[in-house]
Coordinates of C-alpha atoms and ligand atoms in Angstrom, one line a residue:
M2 CA 28.0 -40.6 8.4
T3 CA 29.2 -37.3 7.2
K4 CA 27.7 -34.3 8.9
R5 CA 25.6 -31.8 6.7
T6 CA 27.2 -28.3 7.0
A7 CA 25.4 -25.0 6.5
Q8 CA 27.1 -24.6 3.3
D9 CA 25.7 -27.9 1.8
D10 CA 22.3 -26.7 2.8
R11 CA 22.7 -23.5 0.6
I12 CA 19.8 -22.8 -2.0
R13 CA 21.1 -23.4 -5.2
D14 CA 17.7 -22.9 -7.5
L15 CA 15.3 -20.4 -6.4
V16 CA 12.3 -20.2 -8.6
I17 CA 9.8 -17.5 -8.9
V18 CA 6.4 -18.1 -10.5
G19 CA 4.8 -15.0 -11.9
G20 CA 6.1 -11.9 -13.4
G21 CA 3.6 -9.2 -12.1
T22 CA 4.9 -6.4 -9.8
A23 CA 5.3 -8.9 -7.0
G24 CA 7.4 -11.4 -9.0
W25 CA 9.7 -8.6 -10.5
M26 CA 10.0 -6.9 -7.2
A27 CA 11.2 -10.2 -5.5
A28 CA 13.5 -11.1 -8.4
A29 CA 15.0 -7.6 -8.4
A30 CA 15.7 -7.5 -4.6
L31 CA 16.9 -11.0 -4.2
A32 CA 19.4 -10.5 -7.3
R33 CA 20.6 -7.6 -5.4
F34 CA 21.1 -8.9 -1.8
I35 CA 21.6 -12.7 -2.3
R36 CA 24.9 -12.3 -4.1
N37 CA 26.8 -15.3 -3.0
G38 CA 27.8 -16.3 -6.2
Y39 CA 26.0 -19.7 -5.8
T40 CA 22.3 -19.2 -5.7
R41 CA 20.7 -19.0 -9.1
I42 CA 17.2 -17.1 -9.6
R43 CA 14.9 -18.0 -12.3
L44 CA 11.5 -16.4 -12.9
I45 CA 8.7 -18.1 -14.9
E46 CA 5.8 -15.9 -16.2
S47 CA 3.2 -16.6 -18.7
E48 CA 2.3 -13.5 -21.1
E49 CA -0.8 -15.4 -22.2
I50 CA -2.1 -15.2 -18.7
G51 CA -0.9 -11.7 -18.2
T52 CA -0.7 -9.7 -14.9
V53 CA -3.4 -7.9 -12.9
G54 CA -2.3 -4.6 -14.5
V55 CA -3.6 -2.4 -11.7
G56 CA -1.8 -1.2 -8.5
E57 CA -0.4 2.4 -9.1
A58 CA -0.6 4.2 -5.9
T59 CA 2.0 3.6 -3.2
I60 CA 3.1 4.8 0.2
P61 CA 6.3 6.3 1.3
P62 CA 8.2 3.1 2.2
I63 CA 8.5 2.5 -1.6
R64 CA 11.3 5.1 -1.6
G65 CA 13.2 2.8 0.7
F66 CA 12.9 0.1 -1.8
L67 CA 14.3 2.1 -4.6
Q68 CA 17.2 3.3 -2.4
L69 CA 18.1 -0.2 -1.3
L70 CA 18.1 -1.2 -4.9
R71 CA 20.2 2.0 -5.6
I72 CA 17.6 2.9 -8.3
D73 CA 17.6 6.6 -9.1
E74 CA 14.2 8.1 -8.4
N75 CA 14.1 10.3 -11.5
E76 CA 15.1 7.6 -13.9
F77 CA 12.5 5.2 -12.4
L78 CA 9.7 8.0 -12.5
R79 CA 10.7 8.7 -16.2
A80 CA 10.5 4.9 -17.0
T81 CA 7.0 4.4 -15.3
R82 CA 5.5 7.8 -16.3
G83 CA 5.2 8.3 -12.5
T84 CA 4.0 11.3 -10.3
F85 CA 4.6 12.1 -6.8
K86 CA 2.0 11.3 -4.2
L87 CA 1.6 13.3 -0.9
G88 CA -1.3 11.6 0.4
I89 CA -5.0 10.6 -0.3
E90 CA -8.0 12.8 -0.4
F91 CA -11.0 11.1 0.9
V92 CA -14.3 12.6 -0.6
D93 CA -17.7 11.8 0.4
W94 CA -16.7 9.1 3.0
T95 CA -17.8 10.6 6.4
R96 CA -21.0 11.9 4.6
P97 CA -21.8 13.1 1.1
G98 CA -20.3 16.7 0.7
H99 CA -17.6 16.2 3.2
R100 CA -13.9 15.7 2.5
Y101 CA -10.6 15.3 4.2
L102 CA -6.9 14.6 3.4
H103 CA -4.8 11.7 4.8
P104 CA -1.4 13.3 4.2
F105 CA 2.0 11.6 4.5
G106 CA 4.4 13.0 7.0
A107 CA 3.4 14.5 10.3
F108 CA 0.9 17.2 11.5
G109 CA 2.7 20.0 13.0
A110 CA 5.4 19.4 15.5
D111 CA 5.3 17.7 19.0
I112 CA 6.3 20.2 21.7
E113 CA 8.1 18.7 24.6
G114 CA 7.1 15.1 24.0
V115 CA 3.4 16.1 23.7
P116 CA 1.9 14.9 20.3
F117 CA 0.8 17.9 18.1
H118 CA -2.7 16.7 17.9
Q119 CA -3.3 17.1 21.6
F120 CA -2.6 20.7 21.4
F121 CA -4.7 21.0 18.2
L122 CA -7.7 19.3 20.1
K123 CA -7.2 21.9 23.1
F124 CA -7.0 24.8 20.5
R125 CA -10.2 23.7 18.9
Q126 CA -12.0 23.6 22.2
M127 CA -10.9 27.1 22.8
E128 CA -11.9 28.7 19.5
A129 CA -12.7 27.8 15.9
A130 CA -9.3 26.6 14.9
A131 CA -8.2 25.9 11.4
D132 CA -8.3 22.5 10.1
I133 CA -5.8 20.1 11.1
E134 CA -4.7 19.9 7.4
S135 CA -3.5 23.5 7.8
Y136 CA -0.7 22.0 10.0
S137 CA 0.5 19.6 7.5
L138 CA 3.1 20.6 5.0
T139 CA 2.3 17.8 2.5
A140 CA -1.3 18.3 2.8
Q141 CA -0.8 22.1 1.9
A142 CA 1.5 21.2 -0.9
A143 CA -0.7 18.7 -2.2
L144 CA -3.7 21.1 -2.3
H145 CA -1.8 23.6 -4.1
G146 CA -0.5 21.2 -6.6
R147 CA 3.1 21.7 -5.5
F148 CA 6.1 19.3 -4.9
A149 CA 9.7 19.4 -4.3
V150 CA 12.3 17.1 -2.8
P151 CA 13.2 19.4 0.3
R152 CA 16.7 20.3 1.1
G153 CA 17.3 20.9 4.8
N154 CA 16.0 19.2 7.8
A155 CA 14.4 22.0 9.9
F156 CA 10.6 22.6 10.6
P157 CA 8.5 22.0 8.6
L158 CA 10.7 20.3 6.0
N159 CA 11.4 17.6 8.6
Q160 CA 7.7 16.7 8.4
W161 CA 7.8 15.8 4.7
A162 CA 7.1 12.5 3.2
Y163 CA 6.0 11.2 -0.1
A164 CA 5.3 8.2 -2.3
Y165 CA 4.8 7.7 -6.2
Q166 CA 2.0 7.0 -8.4
F167 CA 3.0 5.1 -11.4
D168 CA 2.1 2.7 -14.4
A169 CA 2.2 -0.9 -12.9
I170 CA 2.9 -2.4 -16.3
R171 CA 6.0 -0.2 -16.7
V172 CA 7.1 -0.9 -13.2
A173 CA 7.2 -4.6 -13.9
G174 CA 9.2 -4.0 -17.1
F175 CA 11.6 -1.6 -15.3
L176 CA 12.4 -4.2 -12.6
R177 CA 12.6 -7.0 -15.1
S178 CA 15.4 -5.3 -16.9
Y179 CA 17.0 -4.5 -13.5
A180 CA 16.8 -8.1 -12.5
E181 CA 17.9 -9.6 -15.7
K182 CA 21.1 -7.4 -15.7
L183 CA 21.9 -9.0 -12.3
G184 CA 21.5 -12.5 -13.6
V185 CA 17.9 -13.4 -13.2
R186 CA 16.9 -15.8 -15.9
R187 CA 13.5 -15.3 -17.3
T188 CA 11.3 -18.3 -18.7
E189 CA 8.1 -17.6 -20.8
G190 CA 5.6 -20.3 -20.1
R191 CA 2.5 -21.5 -18.3
V192 CA 3.3 -23.9 -15.2
T193 CA 0.8 -26.9 -15.7
E194 CA 1.9 -29.1 -12.9
V195 CA 3.5 -28.9 -9.6
S196 CA 5.3 -32.0 -8.2
L197 CA 5.9 -32.5 -4.5
Q198 CA 8.8 -34.5 -3.0
G199 CA 8.2 -37.4 -0.5
S200 CA 5.6 -37.1 2.1
E201 CA 6.9 -33.8 3.8
G202 CA 5.2 -31.7 1.0
F203 CA 8.1 -29.9 -0.2
I204 CA 8.0 -28.6 -3.8
E205 CA 10.3 -30.5 -5.9
S206 CA 9.8 -29.3 -9.5
L207 CA 7.3 -27.4 -11.9
T208 CA 6.4 -28.6 -15.4
L209 CA 5.7 -26.1 -18.1
E210 CA 3.2 -26.4 -21.0
S211 CA 6.2 -26.9 -23.3
G212 CA 7.0 -30.1 -21.2
E213 CA 10.1 -28.5 -19.7
R214 CA 10.8 -29.7 -16.0
V215 CA 12.2 -27.0 -13.8
E216 CA 13.5 -28.1 -10.4
G217 CA 14.2 -25.9 -7.6
D218 CA 15.2 -25.9 -3.8
F219 CA 13.0 -22.9 -2.9
F220 CA 9.8 -21.6 -4.8
I221 CA 8.3 -18.1 -4.4
D222 CA 4.7 -18.0 -5.5
C223 CA 3.9 -14.8 -7.1
S224 CA 1.1 -16.2 -9.5
G225 CA -1.4 -13.7 -8.4
F226 CA -5.1 -14.6 -7.2
R227 CA -4.5 -18.1 -8.4
S228 CA -1.9 -18.8 -5.7
L229 CA -0.8 -21.6 -7.7
L230 CA 1.8 -23.1 -5.3
L231 CA 0.8 -22.0 -1.7
G232 CA -2.9 -22.0 -2.3
K233 CA -3.7 -24.8 -4.9
T234 CA -0.8 -27.2 -4.4
L235 CA 0.2 -26.8 -0.6
R236 CA -3.5 -26.2 0.3
V237 CA -3.0 -23.3 2.5
R238 CA -6.5 -22.1 3.4
F239 CA -7.8 -18.5 2.9
E240 CA -8.8 -16.5 5.9
D241 CA -11.7 -14.5 4.4
W242 CA -12.2 -10.8 5.8
A243 CA -15.3 -10.1 3.7
Q244 CA -17.3 -9.6 7.0
W245 CA -15.3 -6.3 7.6
L246 CA -14.4 -5.4 4.0
P247 CA -17.4 -6.4 1.8
C248 CA -16.2 -5.0 -1.5
D249 CA -15.4 -7.8 -3.9
R250 CA -15.2 -6.4 -7.4
A251 CA -13.6 -3.6 -9.2
V252 CA -13.7 -2.0 -12.6
A253 CA -10.9 -0.1 -13.9
V254 CA -10.3 2.4 -17.0
A255 CA -7.6 4.8 -17.6
S256 CA -8.4 8.3 -18.9
S257 CA -6.8 11.2 -20.6
D258 CA -5.3 13.9 -18.1
P259 CA -7.6 16.9 -18.1
A260 CA -5.1 19.0 -16.3
P261 CA -1.7 19.0 -14.8
P262 CA -1.7 15.7 -12.5
R263 CA -2.5 16.2 -8.9
P264 CA 0.3 15.2 -6.5
Y265 CA -2.2 12.9 -4.5
T266 CA -4.7 10.1 -5.0
R267 CA -8.3 10.7 -4.5
S268 CA -10.8 8.3 -3.2
T269 CA -14.6 9.2 -3.6
A270 CA -17.1 7.1 -1.7
R271 CA -20.1 5.9 -3.7
R272 CA -23.3 4.1 -3.1
A273 CA -21.8 0.6 -3.5
G274 CA -18.1 1.3 -2.5
W275 CA -15.7 3.9 -3.8
Q276 CA -13.9 5.3 -6.7
W277 CA -10.2 5.9 -7.1
N278 CA -8.3 8.4 -9.3
I279 CA -4.7 8.2 -9.7
P280 CA -3.0 10.9 -11.9
L281 CA 0.1 9.9 -13.8
Q282 CA 2.2 11.8 -16.2
H283 CA 0.4 10.5 -19.4
R284 CA -2.8 9.4 -18.2
T285 CA -5.2 9.0 -15.0
G286 CA -6.0 5.7 -13.5
N287 CA -9.6 5.2 -12.5
G288 CA -11.4 2.5 -10.9
Y289 CA -14.6 1.6 -8.9
V290 CA -14.3 -0.9 -6.0
Y291 CA -17.7 -2.1 -5.1
S292 CA -19.8 -4.8 -3.6
H293 CA -21.4 -7.0 -6.4
H294 CA -24.5 -7.4 -3.8
E295 CA -25.1 -3.7 -4.2
I296 CA -24.9 -3.2 -7.9
S297 CA -24.2 -5.1 -11.2
D298 CA -21.0 -4.9 -13.0
D299 CA -22.7 -2.9 -15.7
E300 CA -24.0 -0.4 -13.3
A301 CA -20.5 -0.1 -11.9
A302 CA -19.0 0.4 -15.1
A303 CA -21.5 3.1 -16.0
T304 CA -21.0 4.9 -12.7
L305 CA -17.2 4.9 -13.3
L306 CA -17.6 6.2 -16.8
A307 CA -19.9 8.9 -15.9
N308 CA -17.6 10.1 -13.0
I309 CA -14.1 10.3 -14.8
E310 CA -12.3 13.4 -15.9
G311 CA -11.1 13.5 -19.3
E312 CA -11.8 10.8 -22.1
P313 CA -11.8 7.0 -21.4
L314 CA -8.7 5.2 -23.0
G315 CA -10.1 1.9 -23.9
A316 CA -13.0 -0.2 -22.5
P317 CA -13.4 -0.7 -18.7
R318 CA -11.7 -3.9 -17.1
H319 CA -13.6 -6.1 -14.6
L320 CA -11.8 -8.0 -11.8
S321 CA -13.1 -9.8 -8.9
F322 CA -11.3 -10.4 -5.6
R323 CA -11.7 -12.0 -2.1
T324 CA -10.4 -9.9 0.8
G325 CA -8.3 -11.7 3.4
R326 CA -5.0 -13.7 3.7
R327 CA -3.5 -17.0 3.5
K328 CA -3.4 -18.6 6.9
Q329 CA 0.4 -19.0 6.2
F330 CA 2.5 -17.1 3.9
W331 CA 5.4 -19.5 4.0
K332 CA 5.2 -23.2 4.2
Q333 CA 7.8 -25.8 3.7
N334 CA 10.1 -24.4 0.8
C335 CA 7.4 -22.2 -0.6
L336 CA 6.7 -18.5 0.2
A337 CA 4.0 -16.4 -1.5
L338 CA 4.0 -12.7 -2.1
G339 CA 1.6 -10.3 -3.6
L340 CA -2.0 -11.4 -4.5
A341 CA -1.0 -15.1 -4.1
A342 CA -0.4 -14.2 -0.4
G343 CA -3.7 -12.3 0.2
F344 CA -5.6 -9.2 -0.7
L345 CA -6.7 -6.0 0.9
E346 CA -8.4 -3.7 -1.1
P347 CA -6.5 -0.6 -2.4
L348 CA -8.1 2.1 -0.2
E349 CA -4.8 2.9 1.3
S350 CA -2.5 1.7 -1.4
T351 CA -0.9 -0.9 0.7
A352 CA -0.6 -4.1 -1.5
I353 CA 2.7 -3.3 -3.0
H354 CA 4.0 -2.3 0.3
L355 CA 3.0 -5.7 1.6
V356 CA 5.1 -7.3 -1.1
Q357 CA 8.1 -5.1 -0.1
A358 CA 7.5 -6.0 3.6
G359 CA 7.4 -9.7 2.7
I360 CA 10.6 -9.5 0.5
A361 CA 12.4 -7.7 3.3
K362 CA 11.4 -10.1 6.0
F363 CA 12.3 -13.0 3.7
I364 CA 15.8 -11.8 3.0
A365 CA 16.2 -11.2 6.8
L366 CA 15.2 -14.8 7.3
F367 CA 16.9 -16.3 4.2
P368 CA 16.8 -20.0 4.7
G369 CA 18.8 -22.9 3.5
K370 CA 17.2 -25.9 1.6
H371 CA 15.7 -27.1 4.6
P372 CA 14.1 -24.0 6.3
N373 CA 13.9 -24.0 10.1
A374 CA 10.4 -24.2 11.5
V375 CA 11.2 -21.3 13.8
E376 CA 12.2 -19.1 11.0
I377 CA 9.1 -20.1 9.1
A378 CA 7.0 -19.2 12.2
E379 CA 8.6 -15.9 12.7
Y380 CA 8.0 -14.7 9.1
N381 CA 4.4 -15.9 9.4
R382 CA 3.8 -14.2 12.6
L383 CA 5.3 -10.9 11.3
M384 CA 3.4 -11.0 8.2
A385 CA 0.0 -11.8 9.8
A386 CA 0.5 -8.8 12.1
A387 CA 1.3 -6.5 9.1
Y388 CA -1.9 -7.8 7.2
E389 CA -4.0 -7.4 10.3
Q390 CA -2.8 -3.8 11.2
I391 CA -3.8 -2.8 7.7
R392 CA -7.1 -4.5 7.8
D393 CA -8.1 -2.5 10.8
F394 CA -7.0 0.7 9.3
L395 CA -9.1 -0.1 6.3
V396 CA -12.1 -1.2 8.2
L397 CA -12.0 2.2 10.2
H398 CA -12.8 4.0 7.0
Y399 CA -15.9 1.9 6.3
H400 CA -17.3 1.8 9.8
A401 CA -16.9 5.3 11.1
T402 CA -19.2 7.0 8.6
E403 CA -22.6 8.7 8.6
R404 CA -23.4 7.4 5.3
D405 CA -26.7 5.4 5.2
D406 CA -27.6 5.6 1.4
S407 CA -27.2 2.0 0.6
N408 CA -27.2 -1.6 2.3
L409 CA -23.5 -1.5 2.1
W410 CA -23.1 1.6 4.3
K411 CA -25.9 0.7 6.6
Y412 CA -24.1 -2.6 7.1
C413 CA -20.7 -1.2 7.7
R414 CA -21.9 1.3 10.2
N415 CA -23.4 -1.3 12.3
M416 CA -21.1 -4.2 11.7
S417 CA -19.0 -5.8 14.5
I418 CA -15.4 -4.7 14.0
P419 CA -12.2 -6.5 15.1
D420 CA -11.5 -6.0 18.8
S421 CA -8.1 -4.5 18.0
L422 CA -9.6 -1.7 16.2
R423 CA -12.6 -1.2 18.8
H424 CA -10.0 -0.7 21.4
K425 CA -8.1 1.7 19.2
I426 CA -11.4 3.9 18.6
E427 CA -12.4 3.8 22.2
L428 CA -9.0 4.8 23.3
F429 CA -8.9 7.7 20.8
S430 CA -12.4 8.7 21.7
A431 CA -11.8 9.4 25.2
R432 CA -8.7 11.7 25.2
G433 CA -7.2 11.4 21.7
R434 CA -4.7 8.8 22.7
C435 CA -3.0 6.5 20.0
F436 CA -0.3 4.3 20.2
R437 CA 1.8 2.5 17.5
Y438 CA 1.9 -1.4 18.1
D439 CA 4.3 -4.0 16.8
D440 CA 5.8 -2.0 13.8
D441 CA 2.4 -0.7 12.8
L442 CA 2.9 0.6 9.3
F443 CA 0.7 3.5 9.9
S444 CA 2.1 6.4 12.0
L445 CA 0.3 8.4 14.5
T446 CA -0.6 11.2 11.9
S447 CA -2.2 8.5 9.6
W448 CA -4.5 7.4 12.5
V449 CA -5.3 10.8 13.6
A450 CA -6.0 11.9 10.1
V451 CA -8.5 9.3 9.5
L452 CA -10.0 9.0 12.9
L453 CA -10.8 12.8 12.8
G454 CA -11.5 12.8 9.2
Q455 CA -14.1 10.0 9.9
G456 CA -15.7 12.2 12.5
I457 CA -14.3 10.5 15.6
W458 CA -13.6 13.4 17.8
P459 CA -12.1 12.8 21.3
A460 CA -14.4 14.0 24.1
A461 CA -11.4 15.7 25.8
Y462 CA -7.7 16.4 25.3
D463 CA -4.7 15.1 27.3
E464 CA -3.9 16.9 30.3
T465 CA -0.2 17.6 29.0
A466 CA -1.6 19.9 26.6
N467 CA -2.3 22.5 29.3
S468 CA 1.5 23.0 29.5
M469 CA 1.0 26.2 27.6
T470 CA -1.4 29.0 28.5
D471 CA -4.2 29.7 26.0
D472 CA -2.4 32.6 24.5
Q473 CA 1.0 30.9 24.1
L474 CA -1.0 28.1 22.5
R475 CA -2.5 30.4 20.1
E476 CA 0.7 32.1 19.2
V477 CA 2.6 28.7 18.7
L478 CA 0.0 27.2 16.6
E479 CA -0.6 30.2 14.5
K480 CA 3.1 30.4 13.7
M481 CA 3.4 26.9 12.8
R482 CA 0.4 27.2 10.3
G483 CA 1.9 30.4 8.9
T484 CA 5.3 28.7 8.4
I485 CA 3.9 25.7 6.8
E486 CA 1.6 27.8 4.4
Q487 CA 4.5 29.9 3.2
T488 CA 6.8 27.0 2.8
A489 CA 4.2 25.1 0.7
R490 CA 3.5 28.1 -1.5
K491 CA 7.3 28.7 -2.1
M492 CA 7.6 25.0 -3.7
P493 CA 7.5 24.5 -7.4
L494 CA 4.3 23.3 -9.0
Q495 CA 4.5 19.4 -9.3
Q496 CA 4.4 19.7 -13.0
D497 CA 7.3 22.2 -13.1
Y498 CA 9.4 19.7 -11.1
I499 CA 8.5 16.9 -13.1
D500 CA 9.3 18.7 -16.3
F501 CA 12.6 19.5 -14.9
H502 CA 13.5 16.3 -13.2
C503 CA 11.7 13.2 -14.7
K504 CA 9.6 14.0 -17.5
A505 CA 8.9 10.9 -19.5
G506 CA 9.5 11.0 -23.3
E507 CA 6.7 11.2 -25.7
S508 CA 6.9 7.5 -26.9
V509 CA 3.9 5.4 -25.6
Ligands
FAD25 C1 -8.4 -3.5 -8.3 C2 -7.3 -3.4 -7.7 C3 -6.4 -2.0 -7.5 C4 -5.3 -2.2 -6.8 N1 -4.7 -1.0 -6.6 C5 -3.6 -0.9 -5.9 C6 -2.8 0.3 -5.6 O1 -3.3 1.3 -5.9 N2 -1.6 0.0 -4.8 C7 -1.1 -1.0 -4.6 O2 -0.1 -1.1 -3.9 N3 -1.6 -2.2 -5.0 C8 -2.8 -2.2 -5.6 N4 -3.3 -3.4 -6.1 C9 -2.6 -4.6 -5.7 C10 -1.6 -4.8 -6.8 O3 -2.1 -4.7 -8.1 C11 -0.9 -6.2 -6.6 O4 -0.6 -6.3 -5.3 C12 0.3 -6.1 -7.4 O5 0.3 -5.9 -8.6 C13 1.1 -7.5 -7.4 O6 0.3 -8.4 -8.2 P1 1.0 -9.8 -8.3 O7 2.3 -9.7 -9.0 O8 0.9 -10.5 -7.2 O9 -0.1 -10.5 -9.4 P2 -0.3 -10.5 -11.0 O10 0.0 -9.0 -11.3 O11 -1.7 -11.0 -11.2 O12 0.7 -11.4 -11.6 C14 0.6 -12.8 -11.6 C15 1.8 -13.4 -12.4 O13 1.6 -14.8 -12.4 C16 1.7 -15.3 -13.6 N5 1.1 -16.6 -13.6 C17 -0.2 -17.0 -13.1 N6 -0.3 -18.4 -13.2 C18 0.8 -18.8 -13.9 C19 1.0 -20.2 -14.5 N7 0.4 -21.2 -14.4 N8 2.3 -20.3 -15.2 C20 3.1 -19.4 -15.3 N9 2.9 -18.0 -14.8 C21 1.5 -17.7 -14.2 C22 1.1 -14.4 -14.4 O14 1.3 -14.5 -15.9 C23 1.6 -13.1 -13.9 O15 2.9 -12.9 -14.5 C24 -4.6 -3.3 -6.5 C25 -5.3 -4.7 -7.0 C26 -6.6 -4.6 -7.5 C27 -7.2 -5.9 -7.8

């Protein structure tokens, strides 16, 4: 008997089903990184089915995706009508009339290994200190509508981080032409049948509506909420998280930009959920995420239309979703990415990041035709942790609130939360301690911003913050605040930055 070698086991045909953001991100990245001269990548999508068409706000790791693919940031933003995002403003979440910003980057600077927020907590106990936002360069730049790609790495520029807000449909188009240039073959058509091989449950081929049969060694399911391969065919069950994240509908509408776009996303809590506002170069994306138990679809659309700046561009679009994740993301020779893998509502703009994280981990564990059980298990373990950490962060926003103006908010205030989140809140409530576990996506700044923003103030600060006298502390913090304020004010207005570097053409 001849021995099978690793070379014989190589994937020849890799088939992606779906051409939304997930499908084209996967195609682009795989075409860039699996350049063995052997593996062929093919993507099947159906224009008739279309894509979800939302997904416009991102978080800073997206920049790493562009850099790895050697995509020029300005070219990308020009093509996708993109703007810069420095954080998310949360309005009326803690209580009506209240606001706070979750900025990217860091608050202040740590001093001799002691996290900045501990000094801030001490200062606040000493006297009426400024808001923690005053110690964030990104927050100050955001609130003044300013943006630049900083040169230099000294404080406070070393605390800077940013992401993008873009037109989702244009992103898929941009990545499609990138991937096609690298040899990805696109097929237009609807998959109507999926055939399995033998008793092991490996996918063998897909049949299109045209009758064409597409064989493959490995399949990536990017078919959106349908989860055609992983969910429907391989019957991987869905773990529902509605008990913690009860919103299950959204209505979206674009509107004209009334003013220069803001360099941040806004999330405004409403009776039945919350409303997003994502300013792009040529329009603003708006949407109301809500629980259908609380209001009807018509009421949601009316509330959305009554609360947009500018004029609506078209009729509102309704979407329904289930929050949670597939029990496994990779089974046999099939991996799911994007909405086919799971869904966490867009409160912290994390879905595209999860696609990116899934692609990166898949490339790191790139299999042969007969994937190893241990590699599959590792992928599933890592991705399950990524989904759960984000889930906890989202649940924090809903749970730590004083709102009680609807059944939704009353429920969320009193619901039992995941143990992992309860632990985090209790630890922070005591002395402001917060640790990052297992590659948690969210940094200390993110957790501190939302914990304090949602009104969870620690009973005491850490003893290590007593390393400075009160006078020293006042001087250091005031200096930091002043430097941040001056640096932010010296930056160009975002609109001027865009006009100079990445303004999109007039054509629609
Ligand atoms: C209301 C809402 C707001 C969101 N906001 C954000 C945000 O601000 N930031 C963020 O990061 N994410 C956001 N997301 C998530 C984001 O939109 C998705 O993660 C992202 O667009 C990826 O979607 P997808 O490619 O998985 O699915 P889709 O865009 O639905 O694409 C599915 C693809 O599969 C194809 N397909 C399906 N069935 C078949 C078939 N039988 N044959 C052939 N092709 C088929 C379709 O034609 C399509 O090309 C949001 C999602 C929702 C619902």
